[in-house]
XYZ file of N, CA and C in Angstrom:
336
model
N 0.879 -1.231 0.364
C 0.075 0.082 0.308
C 1.206 1.228 -0.331
N 2.288 1.329 1.161
C 2.596 2.308 0.845
C 3.908 2.345 -0.489
N 4.175 1.661 -0.558
C 5.101 1.508 -2.153
C 3.831 2.307 -3.051
N 2.484 2.329 -3.445
C 1.811 2.229 -4.621
C 1.531 3.732 -4.496
N 1.141 4.232 -3.206
C 1.153 6.007 -2.778
C 2.165 6.456 -2.676
N 3.837 5.687 -2.787
C 4.778 6.413 -3.156
C 4.816 7.023 -4.451
N 4.259 6.050 -5.297
C 4.984 5.856 -7.147
C 3.606 6.361 -7.242
N 2.130 6.867 -6.561
C 1.091 7.695 -7.325
C 1.436 9.105 -7.244
N 2.312 9.260 -5.931
C 3.052 10.922 -5.757
C 3.883 11.195 -6.684
N 4.648 10.059 -6.538
C 6.014 10.311 -7.861
C 5.731 10.696 -8.846
N 4.254 9.708 -9.500
C 3.939 10.119 -11.071
C 2.876 11.262 -11.420
N 2.564 11.733 -9.929
C 1.668 12.846 -9.935
C 2.555 14.300 -10.435
N 3.814 14.143 -8.655
C 4.765 15.345 -9.659
C 5.103 15.695 -10.354
N 5.621 14.121 -11.256
C 6.485 14.222 -12.503
C 5.295 14.988 -13.683
N 4.054 14.469 -13.906
C 3.043 14.928 -15.094
C 2.819 16.027 -14.476
N 2.878 16.549 -13.613
C 2.452 17.962 -12.806
C 2.945 19.263 -13.411
N 4.659 18.480 -13.835
C 5.989 19.197 -13.562
C 6.202 19.095 -15.207
N 5.490 18.227 -15.730
C 5.386 17.959 -16.876
C 4.079 19.312 -17.800
N 3.130 19.051 -17.264
C 1.720 19.929 -17.847
C 2.645 21.183 -17.537
N 2.909 21.683 -16.281
C 3.139 23.092 -15.910
C 4.281 23.752 -16.874
N 5.595 23.226 -17.408
C 6.460 23.298 -18.457
C 5.688 23.540 -19.556
N 4.888 22.326 -19.971
C 4.428 22.712 -21.418
C 3.426 24.550 -21.284
N 2.456 24.412 -19.811
C 1.998 25.207 -20.384
C 2.610 26.476 -19.905
N 3.827 26.721 -19.672
C 4.715 27.607 -19.726
C 5.154 28.023 -21.185
N 5.153 27.246 -21.655
C 6.085 27.192 -23.435
C 4.522 27.688 -24.192
N 3.988 27.093 -23.940
C 2.269 27.559 -24.792
C 2.229 28.824 -24.578
N 2.158 29.478 -23.365
C 1.904 30.535 -23.044
C 2.513 31.848 -23.490
N 4.197 31.310 -23.625
C 5.467 32.057 -23.416
C 5.221 32.239 -25.498
N 4.835 30.852 -26.173
C 4.908 31.492 -27.126
C 3.518 32.097 -28.058
N 2.653 31.888 -26.977
C 1.502 32.580 -27.381
C 1.558 34.530 -27.127
N 2.397 34.886 -26.054
C 2.647 35.791 -26.066
C 4.360 36.623 -27.173
N 5.049 35.787 -27.565
C 5.682 36.038 -28.323
C 5.166 36.426 -29.707
N 4.004 35.721 -30.177
C 3.174 35.782 -31.393
C 2.562 37.246 -31.421
N 1.473 37.470 -29.766
C 0.906 38.056 -30.182
C 1.794 39.781 -29.684
N 2.603 39.657 -28.756
C 3.420 40.852 -29.051
C 4.935 41.039 -29.572
N 5.259 40.692 -30.819
C 6.366 40.261 -31.058
C 6.623 42.134 -31.837
N 5.337 42.468 -32.343
C 5.916 43.905 -32.714
C 5.385 45.611 -31.987
N 5.156 44.839 -30.594
C 4.644 45.968 -29.487
C 6.301 46.571 -29.057
N 6.546 47.321 -28.643
C 7.379 48.001 -28.108
C 7.298 48.043 -26.739
N 7.922 46.922 -25.920
C 7.410 47.795 -24.546
C 8.764 48.309 -23.804
N 8.541 49.828 -22.680
C 9.572 50.278 -22.533
C 9.871 49.305 -21.046
N 11.247 49.214 -20.797
C 11.418 48.444 -19.167
C 12.874 49.931 -18.691
N 12.779 50.109 -17.885
C 14.100 50.998 -17.910
C 15.107 50.587 -18.141
N 16.036 49.516 -18.203
C 16.763 48.873 -18.636
C 16.865 49.064 -20.071
N 15.572 49.619 -21.271
C 15.049 49.303 -22.328
C 16.003 50.926 -22.619
N 15.633 52.243 -22.098
C 16.256 53.162 -22.360
C 18.058 53.084 -22.069
N 18.107 52.702 -21.027
C 19.949 52.543 -20.591
C 20.200 51.992 -21.749
N 20.093 50.739 -21.882
C 20.414 50.242 -23.081
C 20.306 51.004 -25.059
N 19.289 51.884 -24.986
C 19.593 52.760 -25.748
C 20.324 53.807 -26.027
N 20.474 54.389 -24.833
C 21.138 55.727 -24.632
C 22.825 55.080 -24.373
N 22.992 54.023 -23.611
C 24.533 53.366 -23.945
C 25.201 53.087 -25.372
N 24.650 52.889 -26.166
C 24.431 52.433 -27.425
C 24.664 53.192 -28.586
N 23.226 54.835 -28.196
C 24.025 55.452 -29.006
C 25.513 56.642 -29.031
N 25.535 56.754 -27.751
C 26.907 57.230 -27.131
C 27.827 56.762 -26.741
N 27.424 55.439 -27.498
C 28.646 54.509 -26.439
C 29.358 54.589 -25.321
N 27.726 54.578 -24.310
C 28.762 55.013 -22.903
C 28.677 53.850 -22.401
N 29.838 53.302 -22.206
C 30.210 51.309 -21.318
C 30.616 51.837 -19.588
N 30.072 51.193 -19.515
C 30.693 50.677 -17.935
C 30.709 49.935 -17.442
N 30.892 49.521 -16.288
C 31.406 48.243 -15.439
C 30.055 47.110 -15.910
N 29.089 48.187 -15.098
C 27.526 46.870 -15.604
C 27.201 46.353 -16.638
N 27.488 47.442 -17.798
C 26.518 47.589 -19.603
C 27.337 46.467 -19.518
N 28.793 46.403 -19.975
C 29.506 45.829 -20.563
C 29.561 46.772 -22.394
N 30.095 45.926 -22.988
C 30.304 46.646 -24.358
C 29.394 45.729 -25.819
N 29.248 44.565 -25.230
C 28.781 43.737 -27.065
C 27.411 44.020 -27.193
N 26.644 44.544 -25.843
C 24.994 44.763 -26.019
C 24.625 46.070 -26.674
N 25.572 46.583 -26.147
C 25.037 48.331 -26.618
C 25.353 48.415 -28.164
N 26.869 47.507 -28.337
C 27.303 47.802 -29.988
C 26.231 46.780 -30.967
N 25.481 45.605 -30.322
C 24.643 44.883 -30.913
C 23.167 45.907 -31.188
N 22.847 46.615 -29.931
C 21.570 47.370 -30.662
C 22.192 48.740 -31.253
N 23.443 49.165 -31.120
C 23.559 50.298 -32.089
C 23.602 49.888 -33.368
N 23.816 48.912 -34.118
C 23.448 48.068 -35.423
C 22.443 48.138 -35.414
N 21.662 48.075 -34.805
C 20.298 47.518 -34.634
C 19.772 49.093 -35.118
N 20.178 49.834 -34.592
C 19.389 51.445 -34.642
C 20.315 51.943 -36.395
N 20.979 51.626 -36.346
C 21.761 51.483 -37.628
C 20.714 51.081 -38.776
N 20.720 50.167 -38.562
C 19.566 48.912 -39.774
C 17.975 49.619 -39.694
N 17.963 50.657 -38.370
C 16.198 50.958 -38.595
C 16.394 52.155 -39.252
N 18.031 52.757 -39.094
C 17.720 54.083 -39.765
C 17.920 54.224 -41.175
N 18.683 53.193 -41.586
C 18.643 52.637 -43.342
C 17.287 51.875 -43.836
N 16.740 51.032 -42.830
C 15.711 50.563 -43.403
C 13.981 51.144 -42.894
N 14.258 51.611 -41.978
C 12.944 52.436 -41.426
C 11.993 51.714 -40.809
N 12.219 50.402 -40.539
C 11.557 49.940 -39.968
C 12.514 49.656 -37.813
N 11.566 49.603 -37.178
C 11.953 49.720 -35.503
C 12.932 49.032 -35.071
N 14.195 49.662 -34.524
C 15.450 48.711 -34.130
C 15.031 47.352 -33.540
N 13.866 47.291 -32.438
C 13.704 46.360 -31.693
C 13.196 44.983 -31.842
N 12.398 45.166 -33.270
C 12.052 44.060 -34.510
C 13.398 42.962 -34.582
N 14.187 44.492 -35.601
C 15.729 43.293 -35.729
C 16.179 42.946 -34.662
N 16.445 43.291 -33.215
C 17.070 42.714 -32.307
C 16.471 41.439 -32.145
N 14.737 41.401 -32.078
C 13.899 40.604 -31.221
C 14.399 39.059 -32.418
N 14.259 39.392 -33.997
C 14.977 38.511 -34.764
C 16.616 37.959 -34.692
N 17.012 38.925 -34.276
C 18.192 37.817 -34.156
C 18.782 37.373 -33.184
N 17.657 37.411 -32.243
C 17.636 37.206 -30.040
C 17.223 35.908 -30.879
N 16.022 35.629 -31.537
C 15.085 34.479 -31.759
C 15.887 33.682 -32.656
N 17.090 33.600 -33.151
C 17.605 33.003 -34.158
C 19.047 32.187 -33.200
N 19.415 33.342 -32.599
C 20.255 32.749 -31.969
C 19.875 31.696 -31.184
N 18.630 31.752 -30.269
C 18.159 31.283 -29.437
C 17.963 30.037 -30.020
N 17.511 29.643 -31.476
C 16.939 28.219 -31.998
C 18.368 27.937 -32.318
N 19.217 28.423 -33.063
C 20.649 27.865 -33.153
C 20.987 27.157 -32.098
N 21.552 27.889 -30.557
C 21.337 27.131 -29.417
C 20.791 25.771 -28.510
N 19.470 26.333 -29.262
C 18.903 24.887 -28.804
C 19.394 24.092 -29.785
N 19.273 24.368 -30.863
C 19.756 22.984 -31.928
C 21.240 22.254 -31.565
N 21.708 23.673 -30.919
C 23.126 22.873 -30.586
C 23.291 22.331 -29.353
N 22.175 22.741 -28.491
C 22.713 22.107 -27.277
C 21.642 20.983 -27.119
N 20.602 20.886 -28.101
C 19.969 19.689 -28.141
C 20.473 18.123 -29.335
N 21.584 18.806 -29.962
C 22.148 17.649 -30.818
C 22.309 16.439 -30.188
N 22.741 16.318 -29.408
C 23.506 14.959 -28.600
C 22.456 14.346 -28.011
N 21.359 14.503 -27.222
C 19.992 13.773 -27.160
C 19.394 13.007 -28.304
N 19.925 13.490 -29.385
C 18.655 12.915 -30.772
C 19.733 12.384 -31.171
N 20.950 12.420 -31.238
C 22.460 11.678 -31.914
C 22.050 10.149 -31.683
N 22.542 9.509 -33.227
C 21.894 8.369 -33.353
C 20.410 7.253 -33.138
N 19.764 8.938 -32.705
C 18.034 8.123 -33.299
C 17.785 7.820 -34.816
N 16.672 7.512 -34.855
C 16.752 7.101 -36.470
C 14.745 7.338 -35.875
N 14.437 8.714 -36.514
C 13.413 9.389 -36.425
C 12.713 9.474 -37.843
C-alpha cells in the first residue's frame, strides 16, 4: 500500500511538472506571437539605447550588447523599421541555433 501511494505521488509530481512546463511554453509562445511588434519600454531599455547611441560603457553594462543595439539602430535608420524588430529576430535566431546545438547530443543516433 505504501509503495503504491509513493509511486502515485511520484507520477503525479512528474506529470504535473510536465504539464506546467508545457503550459509555460505555450503561454510564452502565444505572448511572443501576439506581442512581437509591440515595443515595451522597460527602464533597462532606455538605458541600453542611450548607451548604444553614445557608446557609454561602464562596468555594469559591458560593450557587446550596446554595440548590437547600435547596429540595430543603424538598420532602423537604413530600412525604416523599428530597431527592436531586428533585435527580436536576431535574438530568436540565436535562441534556435543554441537550442539545436545543445539538443543535438540527445538525438544523436536516433532513427526518427
